[in-house]
Amino acid sequence: MSEVTGSGSARSGQPVVLGRPAVSGAGHRSPLTTEADRLFTICNACRYCEGLCAVFPAMERRRLFTDGDVDFLANLCHNCGACLFDCQYAPPHDFDVVVPETLAKLRSDTWERYAWPAPLGHLFRANAVAVSVAVVAALIGFLAVVGAVNGTLIERHTGPGAFYQVVPHGTIVGLYLAASGFAVAAMGISIRRYWRTIGGGRPTLSDLRRAGRSAGTLEYLDGGGPGCVNDDDTPDDTRKRYHHLTFYGFALCLAATTLAAILEGAFDRVAPYPVWHPVVVLGTVGGIGLVIGPIGLLAAKRRRADGLTDPGSRSMELAFLGLLVAVSVTGLATLVLRATVLMPLLLVVHLAVVFAFFVTAPYTKMVHGAYRYAALVNDAAERRRGRLSPRRRNS
Ligand code: SF4
Ligand code: SF4
């Protein structure tokens, strides 16, 4: 048996002897994708983890791995961590199989690679700086607007239209339509590039539904059943619960804003609304979820063991979660203190933070939801075509 090596381990830098020709290591775009190819080839021979999530069955549908396959599998991974603690070939074994960290690095790589416009992809690596600059710039812009309108941030405004006495309605609508339109367009183009590279075809409605169910329940963040693994081999659902609070909190806040826009645009029912109003209830419940969820995720990150995450993405994750907390805290504070003289100041800070959130969204961790959904749709389509179930061998 010839000692032909794979690409070598990106972690240890040492060549890994597989004892057979490495037929699929050549021609990748980077050492990271070559390393992923090496791991997938080992996993496909081992198959011990195929009941843990959708990634391993998707691997098994392939004999060789293109860069597109690697990008697809990286975003299908939910980073539950189970395959590190379950792996008999993890360090100190010579095979040095560390799937979660490798896929986490690849995810960041794909988000930067497919970003639109391409030069802004670098913002993923300087995320904390980019988010801070966006917040400060937005704050200066809104302060300039306030200065042009009435010039004071400490003043009591009440009754319908109170918010618009601080910043005019047309200014808010115009700025937010531009920011959110840019975010949707940039993320849409990025996802289209990704979709083409992973070889995604035309999905059916059932593919979209199945992927939506998986994404909405975080089906694959449970390590095959017992939960997410952190700094020991005792899994739990803590991260899943905090992620749900974050995602559904955000969805409720979005629903509140959309409802308010419809009421104002179509029915001339102008904010602020009374405390029992659906807009306020949705915004309050969502805002509380959007405070607890990200803070819980921040705390949970401290418990994650080496080999589970990408150390290079830590500041991006902190910036994103910090921005979410800032959005919800400033929103709730504006709501609670809207009848006081502090309302103009709080409103301006909230508007600036939300504007910065939308403008930077295509270059923050916000994109992970879109990429994961696309990967889940592709997985559902592959399973439909191949009549495969991700956990078929355990069912
Ligand atoms: S992660 Fe390890 S145990 Fe799991 S399939 Fe791959 S090589 Fe096997
Ligand atoms: S970390 Fe979890 S979701 Fe990702 S490949 Fe491993 S078992 Fe699957």
Tab-separated table of C-alpha atoms and ligand atoms in Angstrom:
chain	number	residue	atom	x	y	z
A	1	MET	CA	0.000	0.000	0.000
A	2	SER	CA	1.501	3.287	-1.045
A	3	GLU	CA	1.730	6.078	1.458
A	4	VAL	CA	0.064	8.810	-0.503
A	5	THR	CA	-0.942	11.746	1.574
A	6	GLY	CA	-4.020	13.898	1.492
A	7	SER	CA	-3.656	17.627	1.615
A	8	GLY	CA	-2.354	17.620	5.143
A	9	SER	CA	-4.091	19.007	8.155
A	10	ALA	CA	-4.836	22.707	8.182
A	11	ARG	CA	-4.752	22.591	11.986
A	12	SER	CA	-1.548	20.703	12.624
A	13	GLY	CA	0.196	21.482	9.354
A	14	GLN	CA	1.311	17.840	9.261
A	15	PRO	CA	0.618	15.592	6.290
A	16	VAL	CA	-1.959	12.932	7.082
A	17	VAL	CA	-1.325	9.469	5.736
A	18	LEU	CA	-4.535	7.874	4.631
A	19	GLY	CA	-2.868	4.731	3.275
A	20	ARG	CA	-4.488	5.169	-0.132
A	21	PRO	CA	-4.303	7.639	-2.985
A	22	ALA	CA	-5.938	10.949	-2.162
A	23	VAL	CA	-8.092	11.170	-5.252
A	24	SER	CA	-10.041	14.254	-4.273
A	25	GLY	CA	-7.616	16.698	-2.735
A	26	ALA	CA	-6.358	18.449	-5.834
A	27	GLY	CA	-7.635	21.528	-7.539
A	28	HIS	CA	-9.328	23.294	-4.651
A	29	ARG	CA	-9.272	27.052	-4.297
A	30	SER	CA	-7.625	27.151	-0.877
A	31	PRO	CA	-5.952	25.041	1.823
A	32	LEU	CA	-9.187	25.279	3.805
A	33	THR	CA	-11.354	23.711	1.116
A	34	THR	CA	-8.675	21.107	0.511
A	35	GLU	CA	-8.719	20.307	4.225
A	36	ALA	CA	-12.515	20.013	4.149
A	37	ASP	CA	-12.210	17.611	1.236
A	38	ARG	CA	-9.763	15.514	3.284
A	39	LEU	CA	-12.126	15.413	6.264
A	40	PHE	CA	-15.155	14.561	4.155
A	41	THR	CA	-13.265	11.731	2.505
A	42	ILE	CA	-12.382	10.270	5.914
A	43	CYS	CA	-15.952	10.759	7.194
A	44	ASN	CA	-17.388	9.066	4.123
A	45	ALA	CA	-15.292	6.006	4.885
A	46	CYS	CA	-16.163	6.095	8.599
A	47	ARG	CA	-19.862	7.100	8.540
A	48	TYR	CA	-20.091	6.956	12.330
A	49	CYS	CA	-21.793	10.380	12.522
A	50	GLU	CA	-24.401	9.941	9.832
A	51	GLY	CA	-27.312	10.136	12.315
A	52	LEU	CA	-26.204	13.415	13.894
A	53	CYS	CA	-27.391	15.934	11.305
A	54	ALA	CA	-28.018	16.512	7.596
A	55	VAL	CA	-24.351	17.124	6.772
A	56	PHE	CA	-23.102	13.547	6.894
A	57	PRO	CA	-25.905	12.014	4.772
A	58	ALA	CA	-25.317	14.850	2.264
A	59	MET	CA	-21.615	13.925	2.243
A	60	GLU	CA	-22.524	10.326	1.526
A	61	ARG	CA	-24.379	11.354	-1.598
A	62	ARG	CA	-20.988	12.346	-3.010
A	63	ARG	CA	-17.836	10.446	-3.857
A	64	LEU	CA	-15.707	13.506	-4.603
A	65	PHE	CA	-16.057	17.059	-3.313
A	66	THR	CA	-15.930	20.163	-5.459
A	67	ASP	CA	-15.559	23.627	-3.935
A	68	GLY	CA	-19.298	24.032	-4.432
A	69	ASP	CA	-19.960	20.842	-2.442
A	70	VAL	CA	-17.705	22.083	0.334
A	71	ASP	CA	-19.509	25.445	0.454
A	72	PHE	CA	-22.875	23.683	0.508
A	73	LEU	CA	-21.932	21.360	3.383
A	74	ALA	CA	-20.311	24.160	5.390
A	75	ASN	CA	-23.553	26.126	5.473
A	76	LEU	CA	-25.671	23.048	6.097
A	77	CYS	CA	-23.750	22.561	9.362
A	78	HIS	CA	-25.505	24.101	12.387
A	79	ASN	CA	-22.383	23.893	14.560
A	80	CYS	CA	-23.925	21.650	17.232
A	81	GLY	CA	-20.453	20.261	17.931
A	82	ALA	CA	-21.532	16.642	18.367
A	83	CYS	CA	-19.259	15.322	15.627
A	84	LEU	CA	-16.155	16.591	17.437
A	85	PHE	CA	-16.935	14.896	20.726
A	86	ASP	CA	-18.123	11.702	18.981
A	87	CYS	CA	-15.147	11.418	16.645
A	88	GLN	CA	-12.612	8.663	17.229
A	89	TYR	CA	-10.269	10.401	14.768
A	90	ALA	CA	-10.286	13.788	16.504
A	91	PRO	CA	-6.977	15.029	18.005
A	92	PRO	CA	-4.768	13.571	19.366
A	93	HIS	CA	-5.428	10.971	16.657
A	94	ASP	CA	-3.118	11.460	13.671
A	95	PHE	CA	-6.067	11.956	11.316
A	96	ASP	CA	-6.763	15.209	13.181
A	97	VAL	CA	-10.427	15.287	12.201
A	98	VAL	CA	-12.011	18.517	13.449
A	99	VAL	CA	-15.181	18.994	11.460
A	100	PRO	CA	-17.025	21.802	13.373
A	101	GLU	CA	-14.142	24.284	13.379
A	102	THR	CA	-13.242	23.586	9.754
A	103	LEU	CA	-16.835	24.108	8.629
A	104	ALA	CA	-17.154	27.247	10.771
A	105	LYS	CA	-14.089	28.720	9.041
A	106	LEU	CA	-15.507	27.747	5.672
A	107	ARG	CA	-18.812	29.437	6.408
A	108	SER	CA	-17.082	32.756	7.044
A	109	ASP	CA	-15.046	32.167	3.894
A	110	THR	CA	-18.169	31.612	1.774
A	111	TRP	CA	-19.929	34.708	3.126
A	112	GLU	CA	-16.944	36.833	2.167
A	113	ARG	CA	-16.421	35.081	-1.164
A	114	TYR	CA	-19.979	35.522	-2.428
A	115	ALA	CA	-20.567	38.994	-0.960
A	116	TRP	CA	-21.876	41.731	-3.239
A	117	PRO	CA	-20.371	44.183	-4.053
A	118	ALA	CA	-17.269	42.012	-3.799
A	119	PRO	CA	-14.920	44.631	-2.237
A	120	LEU	CA	-17.294	44.969	0.722
A	121	GLY	CA	-16.798	41.273	1.509
A	122	HIS	CA	-13.709	42.339	3.468
A	123	LEU	CA	-16.033	43.925	6.029
A	124	PHE	CA	-16.690	40.437	7.426
A	125	ARG	CA	-13.111	40.481	8.706
A	126	ALA	CA	-13.365	43.951	10.224
A	127	ASN	CA	-16.888	43.591	11.412
A	128	ALA	CA	-16.653	45.331	14.764
A	129	VAL	CA	-15.055	48.367	13.120
A	130	ALA	CA	-17.559	48.391	10.246
A	131	VAL	CA	-20.554	48.170	12.581
A	132	SER	CA	-19.167	50.882	14.888
A	133	VAL	CA	-18.462	53.232	11.972
A	134	ALA	CA	-21.959	52.638	10.576
A	135	VAL	CA	-23.592	53.374	13.950
A	136	VAL	CA	-21.568	56.565	14.493
A	137	ALA	CA	-22.165	57.783	10.918
A	138	ALA	CA	-25.904	57.094	11.204
A	139	LEU	CA	-26.020	58.866	14.551
A	140	ILE	CA	-24.325	61.939	13.099
A	141	GLY	CA	-26.747	61.877	10.159
A	142	PHE	CA	-29.856	61.677	12.343
A	143	LEU	CA	-28.525	64.368	14.679
A	144	ALA	CA	-28.071	66.599	11.637
A	145	VAL	CA	-31.692	65.941	10.680
A	146	VAL	CA	-32.888	66.804	14.192
A	147	GLY	CA	-30.778	69.949	14.119
A	148	ALA	CA	-32.388	70.989	10.838
A	149	VAL	CA	-35.920	70.260	12.116
A	150	ASN	CA	-36.116	71.669	15.638
A	151	GLY	CA	-32.656	71.494	17.160
A	152	THR	CA	-33.409	69.916	20.520
A	153	LEU	CA	-33.040	66.385	21.820
A	154	ILE	CA	-34.524	66.976	25.270
A	155	GLU	CA	-38.141	67.923	24.870
A	156	ARG	CA	-41.530	66.369	25.542
A	157	HIS	CA	-43.659	65.402	22.527
A	158	THR	CA	-46.996	63.622	22.904
A	159	GLY	CA	-49.996	62.603	20.842
A	160	PRO	CA	-50.214	61.180	17.314
A	161	GLY	CA	-47.182	62.096	15.243
A	162	ALA	CA	-44.976	62.781	18.304
A	163	PHE	CA	-42.060	60.805	16.826
A	164	TYR	CA	-42.271	62.711	13.558
A	165	GLN	CA	-41.896	66.028	15.351
A	166	VAL	CA	-38.340	64.811	16.098
A	167	VAL	CA	-37.488	63.199	12.739
A	168	PRO	CA	-39.912	63.767	9.838
A	169	HIS	CA	-41.939	60.774	8.653
A	170	GLY	CA	-40.732	61.107	5.073
A	171	THR	CA	-37.083	61.077	6.176
A	172	ILE	CA	-37.541	57.903	8.210
A	173	VAL	CA	-39.452	56.092	5.452
A	174	GLY	CA	-37.019	57.178	2.729
A	175	LEU	CA	-33.885	56.212	4.672
A	176	TYR	CA	-35.255	52.871	5.813
A	177	LEU	CA	-36.585	51.891	2.401
A	178	ALA	CA	-33.156	52.672	0.917
A	179	ALA	CA	-31.254	50.786	3.651
A	180	SER	CA	-33.475	47.716	3.696
A	181	GLY	CA	-33.710	47.681	-0.114
A	182	PHE	CA	-29.918	47.683	-0.359
A	183	ALA	CA	-29.663	44.914	2.258
A	184	VAL	CA	-32.185	42.691	0.472
A	185	ALA	CA	-30.589	43.281	-2.947
A	186	ALA	CA	-27.019	42.668	-1.720
A	187	MET	CA	-27.965	39.519	0.174
A	188	GLY	CA	-30.101	38.297	-2.717
A	189	ILE	CA	-27.233	38.636	-5.214
A	190	SER	CA	-24.825	36.925	-2.784
A	191	ILE	CA	-27.190	34.014	-2.256
A	192	ARG	CA	-27.713	33.687	-6.007
A	193	ARG	CA	-23.955	33.389	-6.500
A	194	TYR	CA	-23.775	30.798	-3.742
A	195	TRP	CA	-26.740	28.882	-5.138
A	196	ARG	CA	-25.150	28.670	-8.572
A	197	THR	CA	-21.811	27.483	-7.183
A	198	ILE	CA	-23.350	24.707	-5.088
A	199	GLY	CA	-25.278	23.537	-8.154
A	200	GLY	CA	-28.715	24.290	-6.773
A	201	GLY	CA	-31.500	23.660	-9.274
A	202	ARG	CA	-35.086	24.838	-9.266
A	203	PRO	CA	-36.576	23.946	-5.884
A	204	THR	CA	-40.158	22.802	-5.430
A	205	LEU	CA	-42.619	24.258	-2.933
A	206	SER	CA	-42.171	21.167	-0.789
A	207	ASP	CA	-38.375	21.739	-0.752
A	208	LEU	CA	-38.946	25.311	0.433
A	209	ARG	CA	-41.437	24.149	3.063
A	210	ARG	CA	-39.232	21.356	4.347
A	211	ALA	CA	-36.254	23.705	4.583
A	212	GLY	CA	-38.421	26.293	6.325
A	213	ARG	CA	-39.503	23.722	8.900
A	214	SER	CA	-35.904	22.657	9.529
A	215	ALA	CA	-34.723	26.254	9.841
A	216	GLY	CA	-37.648	27.312	12.014
A	217	THR	CA	-37.156	24.472	14.475
A	218	LEU	CA	-33.335	24.384	14.239
A	219	GLU	CA	-33.774	20.689	13.604
A	220	TYR	CA	-30.054	20.062	13.208
A	221	LEU	CA	-28.868	21.953	16.271
A	222	ASP	CA	-29.603	18.987	18.489
A	223	GLY	CA	-26.606	16.761	17.832
A	224	GLY	CA	-28.871	13.932	16.680
A	225	GLY	CA	-31.212	14.265	19.679
A	226	PRO	CA	-29.563	15.119	22.998
A	227	GLY	CA	-28.642	18.733	22.170
A	228	CYS	CA	-25.730	21.011	21.469
A	229	VAL	CA	-22.252	20.250	22.821
A	230	ASN	CA	-20.230	22.998	24.480
A	231	ASP	CA	-17.201	22.676	26.740
A	232	ASP	CA	-17.849	19.107	27.868
A	233	ASP	CA	-19.606	16.084	26.433
A	234	THR	CA	-22.881	16.860	28.221
A	235	PRO	CA	-25.200	18.210	25.528
A	236	ASP	CA	-28.095	20.567	26.188
A	237	ASP	CA	-30.556	22.792	24.311
A	238	THR	CA	-29.398	26.117	25.765
A	239	ARG	CA	-28.109	27.542	22.488
A	240	LYS	CA	-31.205	26.405	20.627
A	241	ARG	CA	-33.482	28.174	23.131
A	242	TYR	CA	-31.504	31.432	22.967
A	243	HIS	CA	-31.362	31.235	19.175
A	244	HIS	CA	-35.143	30.797	19.049
A	245	LEU	CA	-35.611	33.820	21.330
A	246	THR	CA	-33.340	35.866	19.059
A	247	PHE	CA	-34.889	34.771	15.773
A	248	TYR	CA	-38.542	34.933	16.831
A	249	GLY	CA	-37.908	38.135	18.787
A	250	PHE	CA	-36.511	39.694	15.628
A	251	ALA	CA	-39.464	38.377	13.601
A	252	LEU	CA	-41.962	39.899	16.051
A	253	CYS	CA	-40.173	43.277	15.972
A	254	LEU	CA	-40.253	43.170	12.172
A	255	ALA	CA	-43.960	42.308	12.277
A	256	ALA	CA	-44.616	45.266	14.618
A	257	THR	CA	-42.770	47.677	12.315
A	258	THR	CA	-44.531	46.346	9.224
A	259	LEU	CA	-47.947	46.580	10.882
A	260	ALA	CA	-47.243	50.154	11.970
A	261	ALA	CA	-46.203	51.074	8.413
A	262	ILE	CA	-49.436	49.585	7.022
A	263	LEU	CA	-51.596	51.360	9.615
A	264	GLU	CA	-49.924	54.687	8.900
A	265	GLY	CA	-49.749	54.341	5.121
A	266	ALA	CA	-53.157	52.812	4.448
A	267	PHE	CA	-55.326	53.878	7.400
A	268	ASP	CA	-53.734	57.111	8.604
A	269	ARG	CA	-53.385	55.663	12.132
A	270	VAL	CA	-50.218	57.424	13.255
A	271	ALA	CA	-47.838	56.278	16.047
A	272	PRO	CA	-47.392	56.297	18.995
A	273	TYR	CA	-50.023	53.686	19.840
A	274	PRO	CA	-51.499	52.787	23.241
A	275	VAL	CA	-49.887	49.997	25.270
A	276	TRP	CA	-52.549	47.414	24.390
A	277	HIS	CA	-52.166	48.028	20.645
A	278	PRO	CA	-50.897	44.997	18.627
A	279	VAL	CA	-47.947	47.068	17.347
A	280	VAL	CA	-46.808	47.776	20.917
A	281	VAL	CA	-47.496	44.231	22.143
A	282	LEU	CA	-45.607	42.632	19.234
A	283	GLY	CA	-42.723	45.100	19.602
A	284	THR	CA	-42.491	44.631	23.360
A	285	VAL	CA	-42.595	40.827	23.329
A	286	GLY	CA	-40.196	40.709	20.371
A	287	GLY	CA	-37.890	43.289	21.945
A	288	ILE	CA	-37.649	41.326	25.198
A	289	GLY	CA	-36.811	38.167	23.217
A	290	LEU	CA	-34.229	40.161	21.277
A	291	VAL	CA	-32.563	41.231	24.524
A	292	ILE	CA	-32.538	37.862	26.293
A	293	GLY	CA	-31.677	35.780	23.197
A	294	PRO	CA	-28.477	37.544	22.067
A	295	ILE	CA	-27.240	37.989	25.656
A	296	GLY	CA	-27.821	34.271	26.244
A	297	LEU	CA	-25.960	33.431	23.040
A	298	LEU	CA	-23.081	35.685	24.084
A	299	ALA	CA	-22.870	33.844	27.411
A	300	ALA	CA	-23.150	30.457	25.697
A	301	LYS	CA	-20.244	31.328	23.400
A	302	ARG	CA	-17.940	31.495	26.390
A	303	ARG	CA	-18.662	27.816	27.053
A	304	ARG	CA	-17.717	26.539	23.613
A	305	ALA	CA	-14.659	24.291	23.499
A	306	ASP	CA	-11.695	24.666	21.169
A	307	GLY	CA	-12.390	22.956	17.868
A	308	LEU	CA	-16.062	23.907	17.799
A	309	THR	CA	-15.844	27.451	16.471
A	310	ASP	CA	-13.731	29.656	14.232
A	311	PRO	CA	-11.576	31.882	16.481
A	312	GLY	CA	-11.215	34.345	13.586
A	313	SER	CA	-14.990	34.991	13.543
A	314	ARG	CA	-15.327	35.843	17.217
A	315	SER	CA	-15.343	39.619	16.783
A	316	MET	CA	-17.892	39.329	13.961
A	317	GLU	CA	-20.201	37.331	16.213
A	318	LEU	CA	-19.774	39.713	19.137
A	319	ALA	CA	-20.426	42.742	16.907
A	320	PHE	CA	-23.576	41.182	15.488
A	321	LEU	CA	-25.020	40.103	18.833
A	322	GLY	CA	-24.071	43.456	20.368
A	323	LEU	CA	-25.870	45.264	17.539
A	324	LEU	CA	-28.995	43.163	18.082
A	325	VAL	CA	-28.982	43.988	21.795
A	326	ALA	CA	-28.508	47.682	20.994
A	327	VAL	CA	-31.472	47.588	18.568
A	328	SER	CA	-33.790	46.001	21.125
A	329	VAL	CA	-32.640	47.955	24.212
A	330	THR	CA	-32.917	51.334	22.470
A	331	GLY	CA	-36.306	50.334	21.017
A	332	LEU	CA	-37.690	49.267	24.399
A	333	ALA	CA	-36.274	52.356	26.103
A	334	THR	CA	-37.919	54.597	23.481
A	335	LEU	CA	-41.211	52.802	24.070
A	336	VAL	CA	-41.100	52.982	27.864
A	337	LEU	CA	-39.937	56.629	28.006
A	338	ARG	CA	-41.863	57.951	24.994
A	339	ALA	CA	-43.935	60.359	27.119
A	340	THR	CA	-40.849	61.935	28.742
A	341	VAL	CA	-38.369	64.569	27.641
A	342	LEU	CA	-35.858	61.811	26.843
A	343	MET	CA	-37.890	60.465	23.924
A	344	PRO	CA	-36.173	62.522	21.146
A	345	LEU	CA	-32.685	61.459	22.262
A	346	LEU	CA	-33.659	57.790	22.605
A	347	LEU	CA	-35.522	57.814	19.299
A	348	VAL	CA	-32.530	59.226	17.436
A	349	VAL	CA	-30.179	56.638	18.917
A	350	HIS	CA	-32.648	53.843	18.105
A	351	LEU	CA	-33.147	55.021	14.515
A	352	ALA	CA	-29.383	55.264	14.017
A	353	VAL	CA	-28.725	51.784	15.393
A	354	VAL	CA	-31.497	50.220	13.300
A	355	PHE	CA	-30.287	52.035	10.177
A	356	ALA	CA	-26.740	50.776	10.800
A	357	PHE	CA	-28.123	47.267	11.319
A	358	PHE	CA	-29.789	47.235	7.881
A	359	VAL	CA	-26.915	48.857	6.000
A	360	THR	CA	-24.342	46.425	7.400
A	361	ALA	CA	-26.620	43.346	7.355
A	362	PRO	CA	-25.152	41.875	4.119
A	363	TYR	CA	-21.670	41.924	5.765
A	364	THR	CA	-22.499	40.728	9.283
A	365	LYS	CA	-23.473	37.378	10.703
A	366	MET	CA	-27.027	38.255	9.702
A	367	VAL	CA	-26.281	36.462	6.415
A	368	HIS	CA	-25.902	33.076	8.111
A	369	GLY	CA	-29.675	32.620	8.147
A	370	ALA	CA	-29.979	33.147	4.398
A	371	TYR	CA	-27.057	30.842	3.565
A	372	ARG	CA	-28.323	28.140	5.918
A	373	TYR	CA	-31.802	28.297	4.454
A	374	ALA	CA	-30.373	28.015	0.927
A	375	ALA	CA	-28.310	24.986	2.002
A	376	LEU	CA	-31.371	23.397	3.614
A	377	VAL	CA	-33.395	23.947	0.419
A	378	ASN	CA	-30.648	22.313	-1.631
A	379	ASP	CA	-30.494	19.440	0.841
A	380	ALA	CA	-34.281	18.962	0.644
A	381	ALA	CA	-34.077	18.972	-3.170
A	382	GLU	CA	-31.265	16.410	-3.189
A	383	ARG	CA	-33.142	14.153	-0.793
A	384	ARG	CA	-36.311	14.405	-2.882
A	385	ARG	CA	-34.409	13.520	-6.039
A	386	GLY	CA	-32.499	10.730	-4.341
A	387	ARG	CA	-35.362	9.672	-2.049
A	388	LEU	CA	-33.029	9.902	0.887
A	389	SER	CA	-33.822	10.774	4.458
A	390	PRO	CA	-31.063	12.469	6.490
A	391	ARG	CA	-31.536	10.101	9.405
A	392	ARG	CA	-32.683	7.087	7.478
A	393	ARG	CA	-30.265	4.702	9.103
A	394	ASN	CA	-31.395	5.568	12.589
A	395	SER	CA	-35.103	5.528	11.858
B	1	SF4	S1	-16.403	13.101	12.379
B	1	SF4	FE1	-15.073	11.388	12.930
B	1	SF4	S2	-16.422	9.791	13.754
B	1	SF4	FE2	-17.684	11.279	12.632
B	1	SF4	S3	-17.881	10.411	10.575
B	1	SF4	FE3	-16.154	11.843	10.550
B	1	SF4	S4	-14.370	10.562	10.970
B	1	SF4	FE4	-16.165	9.377	11.590
B	2	SF4	S1	-21.150	20.306	14.137
B	2	SF4	FE1	-23.172	19.325	14.324
B	2	SF4	S2	-24.304	20.098	12.569
B	2	SF4	FE2	-22.139	20.471	12.138
B	2	SF4	S3	-21.432	18.692	11.001
B	2	SF4	FE3	-21.017	18.294	13.167
B	2	SF4	S4	-22.807	17.136	13.887
B	2	SF4	FE4	-23.384	18.151	11.961
